[in-house]
Structures are given as structure tokens and as C-alpha cells.
């Protein structure tokens, strides 16, 4: 289980290779991309800032929870900081497990909890020159029974 904050581009294929395990029967991943719009506004770029003294311990706790709940063999998260443009990968999650069901559920659990519990802040810069800080939505969506929400 591991977590990384980085100001470098995320290369999923490299992280996937690190996850390779001959005892795992399933691998699931998630990539969060910077999209070109949000709530009707054209997004030019995002600025992520984090709390590097606290984020790793919270992320490791989330990864440990996923391992306990879903029989995960291995899990990892990489989150970007700094300026990102549309199309960049902002966050990557990878999970290996013996079975696909556990890998899917764990991946969803991890990204939802990373989004809502990790001390990382996002500032959107819009094409019109304006900007806004985007708050995390604390909705309790980490419950695997609550998969109908869209954020």
C-alpha cells in the first residue's frame, strides 16, 4: 500500500507495472482527468495544493481500510499538485485483489475517500480569467451501497 503526492505528470503504465502480482486475479484502476468545463464554465487549468505533512498518513489509512474491507492484495494512489491543464491526470488509483468484485469495490472506496478526506485543495482557473476554489463534497459516498451519485 502506498501513496504519493507529485508535481510531475502521472504515467499510469509505470504504476500498473509496479502493481503486477502473480497471485492477484484482478486489477482495477481509476484515472481522474482535468476536464474542460465545470458547472457551465470553461476550465482552462486547475491548481492543486496539498498538505504533505498530513496527506500521506490519511491516505495510508484509507488504503488500509480498503484492504480490510475488500480483501485487497495491493493498492496505490498518486495525486498531482501544482498546475494542470485539461487532459492531464490529476489522480490515479490502482488496486489488485484475488477477485474482480473486491478490486472494483476497493477502487471506488479509495477514490471516494481520497476525494473527501485528503487535505488537497483545488482551484479552477476559467477561460474568462476568473477562478474559484472547489470544495470537497462530504456526502458519505464511500459506502459501497451508495453508488448512484455522480461526482
Coordinates of C-alpha atoms in Angstrom, one line a residue:
X1 CA 0.0 0.0 0.0
X2 CA 1.4 3.3 -0.9
X3 CA 0.5 7.0 -1.6
X4 CA 2.4 9.7 -3.4
X5 CA 2.0 13.4 -4.0
X6 CA 3.8 14.6 -7.1
X7 CA 4.2 17.7 -9.2
X8 CA 5.2 15.5 -12.2
X9 CA 2.9 14.0 -14.8
X10 CA 1.3 10.7 -13.8
X11 CA 2.2 7.8 -16.1
X12 CA -0.4 5.0 -15.3
X13 CA 1.5 2.3 -17.2
X14 CA 4.5 2.7 -14.9
X15 CA 2.4 2.4 -11.8
X16 CA 0.4 -0.5 -13.2
X17 CA 3.7 -2.4 -13.7
X18 CA 4.6 -1.8 -10.1
X19 CA 1.3 -3.4 -9.1
X20 CA 1.8 -6.6 -11.0
X21 CA 1.4 -9.6 -8.9
X22 CA 1.1 -13.3 -10.0
X23 CA -1.1 -14.1 -7.0
X24 CA -3.7 -11.4 -8.0
X25 CA -6.6 -12.4 -10.3
X26 CA -7.8 -8.8 -10.8
X27 CA -6.5 -5.3 -11.3
X28 CA -8.7 -2.2 -11.3
X29 CA -7.6 1.4 -11.8
X30 CA -9.1 4.8 -11.9
X31 CA -7.8 8.0 -13.6
X32 CA -9.2 11.4 -12.7
X33 CA -8.7 13.7 -15.6
X34 CA -8.9 17.5 -15.8
X35 CA -12.0 18.3 -17.9
X36 CA -12.6 21.4 -19.9
X37 CA -15.7 22.5 -18.0
X38 CA -17.4 22.6 -14.6
X39 CA -20.9 23.8 -13.8
X40 CA -21.3 25.6 -17.1
X41 CA -17.9 27.4 -17.1
X42 CA -15.0 26.7 -19.4
X43 CA -12.0 25.4 -17.4
X44 CA -8.5 26.4 -18.6
X45 CA -6.5 24.8 -15.8
X46 CA -6.5 23.6 -12.2
X47 CA -4.1 24.3 -9.4
X48 CA -3.9 21.6 -6.7
X49 CA -2.2 22.2 -3.4
X50 CA -1.9 19.7 -0.6
X51 CA -0.7 19.3 3.0
X52 CA 2.2 17.0 2.6
X53 CA 2.8 16.6 6.3
X54 CA -0.7 15.1 6.8
X55 CA -1.9 13.7 3.4
X56 CA 0.3 10.6 3.5
X57 CA -1.0 9.3 6.8
X58 CA -4.6 9.9 5.9
X59 CA -4.1 8.2 2.5
X60 CA -2.4 5.2 4.1
X61 CA -5.3 4.9 6.5
X62 CA -7.8 4.9 3.6
X63 CA -5.7 2.3 1.7
X64 CA -5.6 0.1 4.9
X65 CA -9.4 0.4 5.3
X66 CA -9.8 -0.8 1.7
X67 CA -7.6 -3.7 2.3
X68 CA -9.5 -4.7 5.4
X69 CA -13.0 -4.2 3.8
X70 CA -12.4 -5.8 0.4
X71 CA -9.6 -8.3 0.7
X72 CA -7.2 -6.2 -1.4
X73 CA -3.8 -7.5 -2.1
X74 CA -2.2 -4.2 -3.0
X75 CA -3.4 -0.6 -3.6
X76 CA -1.8 2.7 -4.5
X77 CA -2.7 6.3 -5.1
X78 CA -0.8 9.0 -6.9
X79 CA -2.2 12.6 -6.7
X80 CA -0.9 15.6 -8.6
X81 CA -0.1 19.0 -7.1
X82 CA 0.6 22.2 -8.9
X83 CA -0.8 23.5 -12.2
X84 CA -2.6 21.0 -14.5
X85 CA -4.2 21.7 -17.9
X86 CA -7.2 19.9 -19.4
X87 CA -6.5 16.3 -20.2
X88 CA -3.9 15.9 -17.5
X89 CA -4.3 13.1 -15.0
X90 CA -5.0 14.6 -11.6
X91 CA -5.2 11.4 -9.6
X92 CA -4.6 7.7 -10.2
X93 CA -5.7 4.7 -8.1
X94 CA -4.7 1.1 -8.7
X95 CA -5.9 -2.0 -6.8
X96 CA -5.0 -5.7 -7.1
X97 CA -7.1 -8.4 -5.5
X98 CA -7.8 -12.1 -5.9
X99 CA -11.2 -11.4 -7.5
X100 CA -12.6 -8.6 -9.6
X101 CA -15.5 -7.7 -7.3
X102 CA -13.2 -6.8 -4.5
X103 CA -10.9 -4.8 -6.9
X104 CA -13.8 -2.7 -8.3
X105 CA -15.3 -2.0 -4.9
X106 CA -12.0 -1.1 -3.3
X107 CA -11.0 1.2 -6.2
X108 CA -14.3 3.0 -5.8
X109 CA -14.0 3.2 -2.0
X110 CA -10.4 4.6 -2.3
X111 CA -11.1 7.3 -4.8
X112 CA -14.3 8.5 -3.0
X113 CA -12.4 8.7 0.3
X114 CA -9.4 10.3 -1.2
X115 CA -11.6 13.0 -2.7
X116 CA -13.4 13.7 0.5
X117 CA -10.9 13.1 3.3
X118 CA -7.5 14.1 1.9
X119 CA -6.2 17.6 2.6
X120 CA -5.9 18.6 -1.0
X121 CA -7.4 21.8 -2.4
X122 CA -8.4 22.6 -6.0
X123 CA -8.5 26.0 -7.6
X124 CA -10.2 26.2 -11.0
X125 CA -9.0 28.8 -13.5
X126 CA -11.6 29.6 -16.1
X127 CA -11.2 30.8 -19.7
X128 CA -12.7 34.1 -18.8
X129 CA -9.9 34.8 -16.3
X130 CA -12.0 34.2 -13.2
X131 CA -11.2 31.4 -10.7
X132 CA -12.9 29.5 -7.8
X133 CA -11.8 27.2 -5.0
X134 CA -13.7 24.0 -5.3
X135 CA -14.8 22.4 -2.0
X136 CA -14.9 18.6 -1.4
X137 CA -18.4 17.3 -1.1
X138 CA -18.7 15.3 2.2
X139 CA -21.6 13.1 1.2
X140 CA -20.8 9.8 2.8
X141 CA -20.4 8.3 -0.6
X142 CA -17.8 5.8 0.5
X143 CA -20.5 3.3 1.4
X144 CA -20.4 0.7 -1.5
X145 CA -24.2 0.5 -1.3
X146 CA -24.4 4.2 -2.4
X147 CA -23.1 4.1 -6.0
X148 CA -25.8 6.2 -7.6
X149 CA -24.2 9.6 -7.0
X150 CA -22.3 11.2 -9.9
X151 CA -19.4 13.2 -8.5

